Short mmCIF file of C-alpha atoms and ligand atoms in Angstrom, two decimals:
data_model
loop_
_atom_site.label_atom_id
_atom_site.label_comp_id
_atom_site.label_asym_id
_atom_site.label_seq_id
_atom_site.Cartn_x
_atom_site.Cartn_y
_atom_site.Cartn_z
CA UNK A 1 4.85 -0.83 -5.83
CA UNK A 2 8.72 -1.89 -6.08
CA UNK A 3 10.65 1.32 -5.99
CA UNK A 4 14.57 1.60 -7.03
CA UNK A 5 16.76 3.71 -4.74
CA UNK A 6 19.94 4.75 -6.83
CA UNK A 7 22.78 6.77 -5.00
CA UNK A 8 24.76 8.92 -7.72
CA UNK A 9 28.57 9.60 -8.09
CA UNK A 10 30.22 5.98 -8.93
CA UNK A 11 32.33 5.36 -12.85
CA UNK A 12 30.32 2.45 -14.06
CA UNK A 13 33.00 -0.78 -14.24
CA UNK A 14 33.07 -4.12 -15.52
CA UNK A 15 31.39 -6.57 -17.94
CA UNK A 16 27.96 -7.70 -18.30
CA UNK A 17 25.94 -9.61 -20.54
CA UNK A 18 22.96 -8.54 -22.94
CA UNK A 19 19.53 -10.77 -22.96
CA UNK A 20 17.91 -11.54 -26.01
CA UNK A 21 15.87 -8.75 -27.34
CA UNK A 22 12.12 -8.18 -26.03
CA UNK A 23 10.94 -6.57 -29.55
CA UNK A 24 12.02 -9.66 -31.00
CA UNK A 25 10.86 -12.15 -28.83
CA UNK A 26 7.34 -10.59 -28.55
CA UNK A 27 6.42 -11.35 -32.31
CA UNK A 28 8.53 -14.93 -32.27
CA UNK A 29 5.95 -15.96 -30.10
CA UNK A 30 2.85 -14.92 -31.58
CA UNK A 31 4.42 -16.38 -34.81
CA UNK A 32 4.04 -20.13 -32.95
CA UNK A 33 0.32 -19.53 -33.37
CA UNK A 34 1.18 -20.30 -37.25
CA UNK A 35 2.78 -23.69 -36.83
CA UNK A 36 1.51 -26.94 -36.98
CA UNK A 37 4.14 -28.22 -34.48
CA UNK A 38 6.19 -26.84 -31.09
CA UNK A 39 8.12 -23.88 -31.44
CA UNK A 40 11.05 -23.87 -29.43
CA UNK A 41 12.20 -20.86 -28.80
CA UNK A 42 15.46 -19.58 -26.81
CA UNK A 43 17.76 -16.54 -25.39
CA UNK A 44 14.34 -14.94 -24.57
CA UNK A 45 14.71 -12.06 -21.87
CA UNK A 46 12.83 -12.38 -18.26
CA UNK A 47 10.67 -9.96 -18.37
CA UNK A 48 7.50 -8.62 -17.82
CA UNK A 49 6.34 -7.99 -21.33
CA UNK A 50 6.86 -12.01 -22.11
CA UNK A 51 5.19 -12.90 -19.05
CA UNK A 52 2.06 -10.79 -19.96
CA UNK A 53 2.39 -12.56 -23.85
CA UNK A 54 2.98 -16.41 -22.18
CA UNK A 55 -0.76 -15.53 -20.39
CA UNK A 56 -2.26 -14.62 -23.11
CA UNK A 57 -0.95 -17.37 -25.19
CA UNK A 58 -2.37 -19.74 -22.03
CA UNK A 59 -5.20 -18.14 -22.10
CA UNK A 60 -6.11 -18.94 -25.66
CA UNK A 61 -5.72 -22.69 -24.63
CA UNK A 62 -2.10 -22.73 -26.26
CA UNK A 63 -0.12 -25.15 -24.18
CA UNK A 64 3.64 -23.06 -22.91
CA UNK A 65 6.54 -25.14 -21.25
CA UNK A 66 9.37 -23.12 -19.85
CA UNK A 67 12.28 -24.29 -18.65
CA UNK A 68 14.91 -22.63 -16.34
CA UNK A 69 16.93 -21.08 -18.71
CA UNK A 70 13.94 -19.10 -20.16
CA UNK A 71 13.42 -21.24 -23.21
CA UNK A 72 9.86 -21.32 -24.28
CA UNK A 73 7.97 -24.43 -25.70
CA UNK A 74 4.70 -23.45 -27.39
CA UNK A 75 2.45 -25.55 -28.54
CA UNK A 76 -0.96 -24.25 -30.34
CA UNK A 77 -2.93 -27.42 -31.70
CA UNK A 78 -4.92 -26.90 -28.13
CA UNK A 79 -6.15 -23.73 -29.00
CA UNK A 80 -9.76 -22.92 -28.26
CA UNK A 81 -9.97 -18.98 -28.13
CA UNK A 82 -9.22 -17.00 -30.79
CA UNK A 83 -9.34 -14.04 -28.13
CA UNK A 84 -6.92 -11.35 -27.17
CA UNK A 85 -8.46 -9.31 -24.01
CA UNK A 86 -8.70 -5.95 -23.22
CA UNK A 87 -7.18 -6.29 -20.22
CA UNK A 88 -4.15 -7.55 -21.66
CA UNK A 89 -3.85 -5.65 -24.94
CA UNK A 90 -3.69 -1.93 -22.75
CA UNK A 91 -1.21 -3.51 -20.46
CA UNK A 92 1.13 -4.66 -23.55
CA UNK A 93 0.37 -2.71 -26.86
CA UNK A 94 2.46 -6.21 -28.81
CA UNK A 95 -0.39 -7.70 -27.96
CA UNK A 96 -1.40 -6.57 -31.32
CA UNK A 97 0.63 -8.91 -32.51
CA UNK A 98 -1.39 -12.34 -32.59
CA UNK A 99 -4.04 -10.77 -35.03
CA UNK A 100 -2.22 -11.44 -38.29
CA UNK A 101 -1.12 -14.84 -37.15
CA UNK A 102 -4.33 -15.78 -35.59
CA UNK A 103 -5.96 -14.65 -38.70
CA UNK A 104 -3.55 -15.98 -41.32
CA UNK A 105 -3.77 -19.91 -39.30
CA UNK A 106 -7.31 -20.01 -37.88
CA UNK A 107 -9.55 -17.87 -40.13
CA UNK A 108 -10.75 -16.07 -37.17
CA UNK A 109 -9.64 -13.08 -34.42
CA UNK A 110 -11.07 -10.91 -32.36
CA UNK A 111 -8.14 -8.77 -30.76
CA UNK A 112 -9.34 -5.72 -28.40
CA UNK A 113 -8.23 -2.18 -29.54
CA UNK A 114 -4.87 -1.13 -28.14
CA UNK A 115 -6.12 2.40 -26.96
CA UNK A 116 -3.99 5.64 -26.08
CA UNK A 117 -0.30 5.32 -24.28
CA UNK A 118 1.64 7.22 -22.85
CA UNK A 119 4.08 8.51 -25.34
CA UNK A 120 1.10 8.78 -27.67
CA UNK A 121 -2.21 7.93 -29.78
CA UNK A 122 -0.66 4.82 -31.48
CA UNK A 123 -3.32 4.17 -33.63
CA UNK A 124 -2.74 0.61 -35.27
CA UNK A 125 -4.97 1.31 -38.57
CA UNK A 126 -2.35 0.39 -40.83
CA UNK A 127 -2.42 -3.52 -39.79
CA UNK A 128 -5.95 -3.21 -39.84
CA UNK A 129 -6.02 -2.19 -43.36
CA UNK A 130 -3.57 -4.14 -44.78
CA UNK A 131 -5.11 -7.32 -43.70
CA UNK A 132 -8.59 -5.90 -45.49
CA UNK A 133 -6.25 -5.30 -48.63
CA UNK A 134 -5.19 -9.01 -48.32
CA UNK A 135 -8.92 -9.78 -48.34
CA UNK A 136 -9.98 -9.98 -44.19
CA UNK A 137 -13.49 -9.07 -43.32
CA UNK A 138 -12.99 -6.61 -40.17
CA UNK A 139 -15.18 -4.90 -38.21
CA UNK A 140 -14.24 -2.60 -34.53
CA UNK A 141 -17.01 -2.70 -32.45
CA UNK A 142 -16.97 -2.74 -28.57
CA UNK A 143 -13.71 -1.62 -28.56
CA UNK A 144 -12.39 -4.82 -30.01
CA UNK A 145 -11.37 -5.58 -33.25
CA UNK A 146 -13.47 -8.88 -35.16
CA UNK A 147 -11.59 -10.34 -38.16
CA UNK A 148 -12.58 -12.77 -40.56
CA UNK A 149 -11.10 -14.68 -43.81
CA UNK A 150 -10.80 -18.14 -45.44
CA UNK A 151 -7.95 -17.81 -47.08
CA UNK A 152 -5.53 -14.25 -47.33
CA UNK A 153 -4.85 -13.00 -50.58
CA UNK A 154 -1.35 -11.92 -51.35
CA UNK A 155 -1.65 -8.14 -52.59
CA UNK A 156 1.16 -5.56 -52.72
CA UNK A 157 0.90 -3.54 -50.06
CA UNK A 158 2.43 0.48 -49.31
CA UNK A 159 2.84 1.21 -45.87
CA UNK A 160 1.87 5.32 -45.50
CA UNK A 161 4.48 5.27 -43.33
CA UNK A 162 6.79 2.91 -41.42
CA UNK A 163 5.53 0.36 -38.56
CA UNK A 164 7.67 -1.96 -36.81
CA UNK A 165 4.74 -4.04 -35.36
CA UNK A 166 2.56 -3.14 -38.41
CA UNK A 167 5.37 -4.66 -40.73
CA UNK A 168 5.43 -7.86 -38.73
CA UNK A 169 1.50 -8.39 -38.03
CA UNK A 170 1.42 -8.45 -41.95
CA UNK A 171 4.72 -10.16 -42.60
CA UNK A 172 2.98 -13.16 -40.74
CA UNK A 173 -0.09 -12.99 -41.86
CA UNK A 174 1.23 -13.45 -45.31
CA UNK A 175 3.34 -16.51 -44.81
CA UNK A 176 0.19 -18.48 -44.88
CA UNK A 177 -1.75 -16.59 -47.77
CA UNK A 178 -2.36 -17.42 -51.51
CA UNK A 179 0.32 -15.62 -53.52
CA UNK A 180 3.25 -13.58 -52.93
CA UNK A 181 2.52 -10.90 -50.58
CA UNK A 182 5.01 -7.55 -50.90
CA UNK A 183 5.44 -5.07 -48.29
CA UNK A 184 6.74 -1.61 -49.61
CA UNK A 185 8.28 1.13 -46.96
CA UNK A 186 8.49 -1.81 -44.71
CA UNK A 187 10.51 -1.14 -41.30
CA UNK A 188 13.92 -2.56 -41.44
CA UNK A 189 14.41 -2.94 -37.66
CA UNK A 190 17.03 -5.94 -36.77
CA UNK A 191 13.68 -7.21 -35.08
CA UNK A 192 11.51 -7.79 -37.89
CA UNK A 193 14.76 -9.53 -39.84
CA UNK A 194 14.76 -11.62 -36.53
CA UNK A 195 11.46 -12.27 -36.62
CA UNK A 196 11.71 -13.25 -41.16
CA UNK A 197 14.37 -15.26 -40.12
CA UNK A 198 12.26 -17.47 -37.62
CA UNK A 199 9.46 -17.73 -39.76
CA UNK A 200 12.16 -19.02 -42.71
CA UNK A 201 13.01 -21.55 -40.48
CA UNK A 202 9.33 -22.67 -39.38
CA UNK A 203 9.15 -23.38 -43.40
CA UNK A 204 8.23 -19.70 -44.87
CA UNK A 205 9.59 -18.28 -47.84
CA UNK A 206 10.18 -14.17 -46.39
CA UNK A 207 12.80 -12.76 -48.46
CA UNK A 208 13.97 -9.23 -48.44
CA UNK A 209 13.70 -8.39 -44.99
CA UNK A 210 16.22 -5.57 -43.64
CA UNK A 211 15.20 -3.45 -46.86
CA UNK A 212 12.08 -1.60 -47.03
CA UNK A 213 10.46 -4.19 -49.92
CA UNK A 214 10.13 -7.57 -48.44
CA UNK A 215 8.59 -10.56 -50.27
CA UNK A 216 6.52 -13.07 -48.74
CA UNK A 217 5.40 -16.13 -51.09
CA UNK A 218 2.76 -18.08 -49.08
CA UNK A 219 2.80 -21.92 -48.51
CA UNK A 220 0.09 -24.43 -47.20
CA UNK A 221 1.62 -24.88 -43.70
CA UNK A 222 4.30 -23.86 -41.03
CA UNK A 223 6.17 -26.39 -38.93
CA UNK A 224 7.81 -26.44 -35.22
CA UNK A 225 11.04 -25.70 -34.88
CA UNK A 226 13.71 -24.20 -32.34
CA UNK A 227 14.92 -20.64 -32.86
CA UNK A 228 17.17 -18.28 -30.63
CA UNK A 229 15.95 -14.92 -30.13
CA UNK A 230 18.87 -11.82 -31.62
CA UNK A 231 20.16 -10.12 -28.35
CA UNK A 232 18.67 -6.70 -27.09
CA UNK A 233 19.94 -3.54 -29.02
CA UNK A 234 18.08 -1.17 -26.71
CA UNK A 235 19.37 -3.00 -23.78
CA UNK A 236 22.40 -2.71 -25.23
CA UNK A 237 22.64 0.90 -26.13
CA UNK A 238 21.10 1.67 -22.42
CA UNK A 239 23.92 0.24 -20.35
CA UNK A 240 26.76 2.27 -23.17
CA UNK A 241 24.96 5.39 -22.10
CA UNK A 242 25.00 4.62 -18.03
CA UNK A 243 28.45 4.14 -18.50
CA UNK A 244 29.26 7.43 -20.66
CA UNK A 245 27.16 9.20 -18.27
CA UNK A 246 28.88 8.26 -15.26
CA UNK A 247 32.18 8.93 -17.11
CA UNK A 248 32.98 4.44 -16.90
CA UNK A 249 34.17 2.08 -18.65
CA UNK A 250 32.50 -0.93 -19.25
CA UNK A 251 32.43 -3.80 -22.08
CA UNK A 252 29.06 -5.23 -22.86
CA UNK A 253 29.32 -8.62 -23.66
CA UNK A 254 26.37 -11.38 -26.02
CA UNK A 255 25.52 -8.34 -28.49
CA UNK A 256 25.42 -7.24 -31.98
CA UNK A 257 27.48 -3.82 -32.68
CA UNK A 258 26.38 -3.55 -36.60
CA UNK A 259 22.59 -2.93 -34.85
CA UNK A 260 23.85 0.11 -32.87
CA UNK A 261 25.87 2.14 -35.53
CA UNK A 262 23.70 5.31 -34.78
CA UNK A 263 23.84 5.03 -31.19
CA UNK A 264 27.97 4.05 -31.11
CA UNK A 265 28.44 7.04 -33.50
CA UNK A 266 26.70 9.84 -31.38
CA UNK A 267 28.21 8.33 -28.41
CA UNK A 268 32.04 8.81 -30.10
CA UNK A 269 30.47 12.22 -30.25
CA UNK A 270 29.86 12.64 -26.68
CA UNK A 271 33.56 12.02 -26.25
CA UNK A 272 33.25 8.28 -25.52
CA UNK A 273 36.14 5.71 -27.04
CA UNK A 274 34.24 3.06 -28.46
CA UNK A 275 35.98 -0.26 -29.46
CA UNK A 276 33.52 -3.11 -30.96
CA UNK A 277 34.25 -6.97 -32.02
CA UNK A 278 32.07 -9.81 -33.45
CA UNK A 279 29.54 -10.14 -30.05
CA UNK A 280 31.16 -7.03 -27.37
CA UNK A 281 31.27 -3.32 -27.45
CA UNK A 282 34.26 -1.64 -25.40
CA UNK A 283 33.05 2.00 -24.02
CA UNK A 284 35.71 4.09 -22.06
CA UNK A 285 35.02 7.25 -20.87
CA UNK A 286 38.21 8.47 -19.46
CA UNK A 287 36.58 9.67 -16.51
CA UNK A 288 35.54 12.94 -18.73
CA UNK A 289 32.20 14.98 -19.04
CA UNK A 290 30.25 14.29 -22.11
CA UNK A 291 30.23 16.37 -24.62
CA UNK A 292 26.61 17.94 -25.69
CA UNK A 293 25.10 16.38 -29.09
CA UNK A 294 22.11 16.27 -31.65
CA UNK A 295 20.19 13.85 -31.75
CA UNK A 296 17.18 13.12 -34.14
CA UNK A 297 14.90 9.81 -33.98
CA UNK A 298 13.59 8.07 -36.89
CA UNK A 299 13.29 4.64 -38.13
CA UNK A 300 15.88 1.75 -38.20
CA UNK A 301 18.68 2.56 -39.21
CA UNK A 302 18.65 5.85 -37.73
CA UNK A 303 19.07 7.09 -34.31
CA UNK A 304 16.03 4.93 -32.81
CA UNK A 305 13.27 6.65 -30.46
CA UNK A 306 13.55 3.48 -27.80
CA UNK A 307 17.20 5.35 -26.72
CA UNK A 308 15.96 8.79 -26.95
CA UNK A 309 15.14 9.40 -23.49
CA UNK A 310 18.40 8.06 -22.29
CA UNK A 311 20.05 10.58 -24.15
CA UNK A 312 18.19 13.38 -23.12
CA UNK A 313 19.84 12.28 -19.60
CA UNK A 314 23.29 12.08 -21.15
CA UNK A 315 22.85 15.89 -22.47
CA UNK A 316 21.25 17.16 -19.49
CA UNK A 317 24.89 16.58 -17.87
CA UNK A 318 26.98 17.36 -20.70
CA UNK A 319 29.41 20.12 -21.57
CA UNK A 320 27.28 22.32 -23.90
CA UNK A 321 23.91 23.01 -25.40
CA UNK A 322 22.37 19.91 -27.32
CA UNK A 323 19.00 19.11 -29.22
CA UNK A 324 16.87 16.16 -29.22
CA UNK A 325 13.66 15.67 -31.90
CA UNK A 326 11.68 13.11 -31.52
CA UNK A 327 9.93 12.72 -35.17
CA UNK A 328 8.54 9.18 -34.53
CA UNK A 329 6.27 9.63 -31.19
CA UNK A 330 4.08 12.41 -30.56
CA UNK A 331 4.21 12.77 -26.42
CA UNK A 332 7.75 11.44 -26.09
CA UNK A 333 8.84 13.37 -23.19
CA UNK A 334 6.87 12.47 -20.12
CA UNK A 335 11.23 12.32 -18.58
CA UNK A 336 11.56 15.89 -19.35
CA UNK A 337 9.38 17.07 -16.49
CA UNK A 338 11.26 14.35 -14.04
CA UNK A 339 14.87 15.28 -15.32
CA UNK A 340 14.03 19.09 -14.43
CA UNK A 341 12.59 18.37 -10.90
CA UNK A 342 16.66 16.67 -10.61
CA UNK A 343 17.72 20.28 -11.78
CA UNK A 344 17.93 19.48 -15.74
CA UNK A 345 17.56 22.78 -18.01
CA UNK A 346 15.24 21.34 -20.95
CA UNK A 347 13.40 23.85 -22.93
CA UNK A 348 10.70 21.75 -24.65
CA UNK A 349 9.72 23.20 -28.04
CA UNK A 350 7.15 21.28 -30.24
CA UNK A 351 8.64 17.70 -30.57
CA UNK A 352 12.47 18.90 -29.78
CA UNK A 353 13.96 19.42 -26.01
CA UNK A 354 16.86 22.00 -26.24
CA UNK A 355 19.05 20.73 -23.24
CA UNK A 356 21.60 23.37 -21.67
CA UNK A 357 24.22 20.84 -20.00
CA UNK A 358 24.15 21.30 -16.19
CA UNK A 359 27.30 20.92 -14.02
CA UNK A 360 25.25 18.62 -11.06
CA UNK A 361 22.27 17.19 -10.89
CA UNK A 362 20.59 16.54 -7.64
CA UNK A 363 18.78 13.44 -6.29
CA UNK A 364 14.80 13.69 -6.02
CA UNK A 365 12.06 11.02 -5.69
CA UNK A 366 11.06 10.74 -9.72
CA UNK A 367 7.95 8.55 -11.13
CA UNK A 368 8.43 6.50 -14.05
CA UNK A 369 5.79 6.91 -16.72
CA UNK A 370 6.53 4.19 -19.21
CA UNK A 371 9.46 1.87 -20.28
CA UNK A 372 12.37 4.02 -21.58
CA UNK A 373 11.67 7.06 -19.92
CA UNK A 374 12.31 4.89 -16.45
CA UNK A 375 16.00 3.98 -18.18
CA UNK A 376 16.25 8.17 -18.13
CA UNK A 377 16.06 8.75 -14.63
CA UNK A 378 18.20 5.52 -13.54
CA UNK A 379 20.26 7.24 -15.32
CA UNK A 380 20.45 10.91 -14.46
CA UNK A 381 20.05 9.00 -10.98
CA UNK A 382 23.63 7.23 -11.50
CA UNK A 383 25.24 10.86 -11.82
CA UNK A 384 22.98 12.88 -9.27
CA UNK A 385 24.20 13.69 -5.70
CA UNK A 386 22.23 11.89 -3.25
CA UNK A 387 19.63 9.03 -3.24
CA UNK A 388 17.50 9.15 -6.39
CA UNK A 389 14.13 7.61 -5.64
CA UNK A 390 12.75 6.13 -9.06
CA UNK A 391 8.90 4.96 -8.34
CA UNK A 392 6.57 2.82 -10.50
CA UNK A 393 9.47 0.55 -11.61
CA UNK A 394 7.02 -1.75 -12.94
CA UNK A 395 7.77 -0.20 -16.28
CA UNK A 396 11.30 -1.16 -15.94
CA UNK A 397 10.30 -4.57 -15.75
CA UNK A 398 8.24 -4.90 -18.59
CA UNK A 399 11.65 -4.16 -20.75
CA UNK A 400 14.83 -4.32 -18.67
CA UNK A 401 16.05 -7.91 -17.08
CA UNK A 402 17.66 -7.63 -13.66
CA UNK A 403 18.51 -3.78 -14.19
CA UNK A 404 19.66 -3.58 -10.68
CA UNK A 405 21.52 -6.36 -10.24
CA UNK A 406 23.31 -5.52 -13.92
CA UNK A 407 24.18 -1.92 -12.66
CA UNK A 408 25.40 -3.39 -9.14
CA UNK A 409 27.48 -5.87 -10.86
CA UNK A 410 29.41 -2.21 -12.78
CA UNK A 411 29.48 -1.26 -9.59
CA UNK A 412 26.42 1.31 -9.12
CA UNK A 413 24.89 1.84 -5.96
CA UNK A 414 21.73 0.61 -6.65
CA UNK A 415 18.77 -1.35 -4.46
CA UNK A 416 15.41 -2.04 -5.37
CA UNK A 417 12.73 -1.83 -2.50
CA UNK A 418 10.23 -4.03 -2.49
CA UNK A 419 6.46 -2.04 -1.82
C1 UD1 B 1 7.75 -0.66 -32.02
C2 UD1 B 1 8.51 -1.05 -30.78
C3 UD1 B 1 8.74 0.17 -29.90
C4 UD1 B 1 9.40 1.28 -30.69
C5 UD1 B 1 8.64 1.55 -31.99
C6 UD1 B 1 9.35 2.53 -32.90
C7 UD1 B 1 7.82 -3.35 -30.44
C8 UD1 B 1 7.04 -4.32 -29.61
N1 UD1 B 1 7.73 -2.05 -30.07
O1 UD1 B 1 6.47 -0.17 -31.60
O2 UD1 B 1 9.57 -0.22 -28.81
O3 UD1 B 1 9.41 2.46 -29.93
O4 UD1 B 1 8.47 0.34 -32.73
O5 UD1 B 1 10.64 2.09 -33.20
O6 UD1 B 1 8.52 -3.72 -31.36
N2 UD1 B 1 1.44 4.22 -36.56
C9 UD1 B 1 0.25 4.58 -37.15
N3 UD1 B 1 -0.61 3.58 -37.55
C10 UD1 B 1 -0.32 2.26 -37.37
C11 UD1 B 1 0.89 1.91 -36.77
C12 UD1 B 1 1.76 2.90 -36.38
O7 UD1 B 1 -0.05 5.75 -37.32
O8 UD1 B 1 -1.16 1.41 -37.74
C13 UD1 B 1 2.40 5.27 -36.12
C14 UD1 B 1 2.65 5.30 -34.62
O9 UD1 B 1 1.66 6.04 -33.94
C15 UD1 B 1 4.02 5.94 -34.54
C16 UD1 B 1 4.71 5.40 -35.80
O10 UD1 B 1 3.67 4.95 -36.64
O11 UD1 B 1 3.92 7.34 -34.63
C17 UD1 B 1 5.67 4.27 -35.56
O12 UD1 B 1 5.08 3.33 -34.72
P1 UD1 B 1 5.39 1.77 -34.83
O13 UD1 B 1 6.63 1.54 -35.59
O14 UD1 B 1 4.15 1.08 -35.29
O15 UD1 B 1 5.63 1.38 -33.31
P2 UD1 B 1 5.30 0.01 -32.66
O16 UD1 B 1 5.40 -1.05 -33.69
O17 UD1 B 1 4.03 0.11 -31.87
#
């Protein structure tokens, strides 16, 4: 297994780019599956999550042409399995995402059970039973899930409470059903507008998306066309935080600053100066400590869970005592335990870590246990004194393009290690 070795102490500098956004691109393409013609669709990130997707695309029978710049051609009138595997599915919980549109197009899915994760149960019974509500016939047995319908039935749906993927599994189910379909307490992540947007321009008529009530009136068909995926707000909001931890200055370049206002604002907290345009975010440090904050997680357009962990890093070093509550995840802070083995002082009480700032931290081999938690130690790892040894990097992967090589180019002193 690749390994990163990080050695601490260097101001983050420079410029880099953002890639397109992985929790956008994941449900683009399982929305080809509903049209009649090639998707094209660019600015998608190189990653391991979209590999995992273009395989089990392929193995359905679609047909995928990438070219070098990472734009994906998908074809689907060569399906022949309507089939997502369990050995897929636990490797990439999106892979949830091709039941509604697999459903909604072919009449027909059977999509394996995602299963426990590592930040917790993630139980995905809310897609389930809105598709029943829109009329699907679905039954779990052997672990997978079997649905069945002619034709979906546009109903009015109330989420109990609000899913990102759950919202966009039923958002695309009910482009191709009979009626207008409306989702109530929707999620209102950038990602799911991203996603309403490429639908609208394969031919469906989403409106409302970006509020909590979105309206889907279904038509007969969908058609090909070429869509560019929205750039990567996590990504985004991960490289702002290196740089405040490390006390840098950096501009971040190919990104959207209205889809970070939570994150920019508790980062002027910390102390940072934050300047934004059109497509760049300015952060300078001043070479100063951060300052301690409180953070809570919660649904778009609050602070979101996805940069949680990289804040617990930033407060383990800052000047003062701040909180963190995680309301969104149950087992959000598998980092904790790896941030105190670096000398972090986390108290962990029910879902909230009360984190005294430390003066130093001090390099340790660390294991990361799933995607953002990884960003957490690469980041206390940027600040500690010595060689920081991050293991099982493959989580990294499966969200972060080129993280070395973007950190080396602000100047960190960063290698990864092949196994
Ligand atoms: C998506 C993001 C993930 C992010 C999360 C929350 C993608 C591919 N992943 O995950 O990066 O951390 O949103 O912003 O976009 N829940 C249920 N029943 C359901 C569905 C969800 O109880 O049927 C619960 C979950 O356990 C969790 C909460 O709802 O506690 C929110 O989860 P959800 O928004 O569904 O997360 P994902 O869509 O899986």
């Amino acid at each position: 297994m690749d390994k990163l070795i990080i050695t601490g102490g260097v101001p983050l500098q420079g410029e880099i780019r953002i890639s397109g956004a992985k929790n956008a691109a994941l449900p683009i393409l399982a929305a080809t599956l509903l049209a009649d013609g090639p998707v094209k669709v660019g600015n998608i990130p190189h990653l391991q999550d979209i590999t995992t997707t273009m395989e089990l695309l392929g193995r359905m029978g679609v047909e995928l042409v990438v070219d070098e710049r990472m734009n994906i051609e998908v074809d689907c009138s060569t399906i022949r399995e309507l089939f997502a595997p369990y050995d897929l599915v636990k490797s990439m919980r999106a892979s949830i995402l091709v039941l509604g549109p697999m459903l909604a197009r072919f009449g027909e899915a059977v999509v394996s059970l995602p299963g426990g994760c590592a930040i917790g149960s993630r139980p995905v019974n809310l897609h389930i039973e809105g598709l029943v509500k829109m009329g699907a016939d679905v039954h779990v047995e052997g672990g997978y899930i079997h649905a069945k319908a002619r034709r979906l039935k546009a109903t009015r749906l109330v989420m109990d409470l609000v899913t990102v993927t759950g919202t966009e599994n039923l958002m695309m189910a009910a482009t191709l059903a009979e009626g207008t379909t409306v989702i109530e307490n929707a999620a209102r992540e950038p990602e799911v507008v991203d996603l309403a947007n490429c639908l609208n321009a394969m031919g469906a008529k989403v409106s409302g998306a970006g509020s909590d009530s979105i309206s889907i009136e279904g038509v007969d068909a969908l058609f090909g066309t070429r869509y560019d995926v929205l750039p990567d707000r996590i990504e985004t909001g991960t490289y702002l935080a290196a740089a405040a931890i490390t006390g840098g200055h950096v501009r971040i370049k190919d990104t959207q600053p209205r889809m970070l206002e939570a994150v920019i604002e508790k980062l002027r907290e910390a102390g940072a100066s934050v300047e934004v345009g059109d497509r760049w975010i300015e952060l300078d440090m001043n070479g100063s400590r951060p300052r301690a904050t409180n953070i809570r997680t919660s649904p778009y357009p609050a602070f979101p869970t996805d940069m949680q962990a990289q804040f617990t890093s930033l407060n383990v070093v800052s000047d003062g005592t701040g909180t963190i509550s995680e309301t969104v995840f149950e087992n959000r802070f598998m980092h904790v335990h790896e941030l105190q083995r670096m000398g972090a002082d986390i108290q962990l009480e029910g879902n909230t870590a009360v984190i005294r700032g430390v003066n130093r931290l001090t390099a340790a081999p660390v294991m990361a246990t799933d995607l953002r938690a990884s960003a957490s130690l690469v980041l206390a790892g940027l600040v500690a004194e010595g060689d920081t040894v991050v293991d099982r990097i493959y989580h990294i992967d499966r969200g972060y393009e080129s993280i070395e090589e973007k950190l080396a180019k602000l100047g960190a002193r960063i290698r990864r290690v092949p196994a």
